[in-house]
Amino acid sequence: MSFFSKHSPPKQQHQAFSAFYALYAPTLWGLILAARLPADRSKTILANTFINAWRHPDRSKVADEQFFSWLMRLAYAEGLPANSLRYIFRQS
């Protein structure tokens, strides 16, 4: 992803994070909400997932089509139940 740069000035980093968040947060938030966790836990998973993703700029080499999968793995590591996607697909 082109969002990550360790050497950008703070203002550019803030803008890049905002763009990164705007692109991926709505979809990830929807998946987290579908897991029906308590609201505070859901917010924590989302926030920590984005913080952890931002702290790993080496992931900028991950292909765009694989990037969301990587974010999901981070969300699982933060406490999103592993069976949440199965639940979502059963409801469809």
Coordinates of C-alpha atoms in Angstrom, one line a residue, residues 36-85:
R36 CA -22.1 -9.0 17.7
L37 CA -19.4 -8.2 20.3
P38 CA -20.0 -5.6 23.0
A39 CA -19.6 -2.1 21.6
D40 CA -16.5 -1.2 23.6
R41 CA -14.8 -4.4 22.6
S42 CA -15.7 -3.8 18.9
K43 CA -14.2 -0.3 19.0
T44 CA -11.1 -1.5 20.7
I45 CA -10.6 -4.2 18.0
L46 CA -11.0 -1.7 15.2
A47 CA -8.7 0.9 16.8
N48 CA -6.0 -1.6 17.7
T49 CA -6.1 -3.2 14.2
F50 CA -5.5 0.2 12.5
I51 CA -2.8 1.2 15.0
N52 CA -1.0 -2.1 14.5
A53 CA -1.3 -1.9 10.7
W54 CA 0.1 1.6 10.8
R55 CA 3.0 0.6 12.9
H56 CA 4.1 -2.0 10.2
P57 CA 4.9 0.1 7.2
D58 CA 6.8 -2.9 5.8
R59 CA 3.4 -4.2 4.9
S60 CA 3.2 -1.6 2.2
K61 CA 4.6 -4.3 0.0
V62 CA 1.5 -6.4 0.4
A63 CA -0.5 -6.5 -2.8
D64 CA -3.7 -4.5 -2.7
E65 CA -5.9 -7.6 -3.2
Q66 CA -4.2 -9.2 -0.1
F67 CA -4.2 -6.2 2.1
F68 CA -7.7 -6.5 3.5
S69 CA -7.0 -10.2 4.4
W70 CA -3.9 -9.0 6.3
L71 CA -6.1 -6.4 8.2
M72 CA -8.5 -9.2 9.0
R73 CA -5.7 -11.3 10.5
L74 CA -4.7 -8.3 12.6
A75 CA -8.3 -8.0 13.8
Y76 CA -8.4 -11.7 14.7
A77 CA -5.2 -11.2 16.7
E78 CA -7.0 -8.3 18.5
G79 CA -9.9 -10.5 19.6
L80 CA -12.3 -10.7 16.6
P81 CA -13.7 -14.3 16.9
A82 CA -12.2 -16.6 14.3
N83 CA -15.6 -17.9 13.4
S84 CA -17.1 -14.4 12.7
L85 CA -16.8 -14.8 9.0

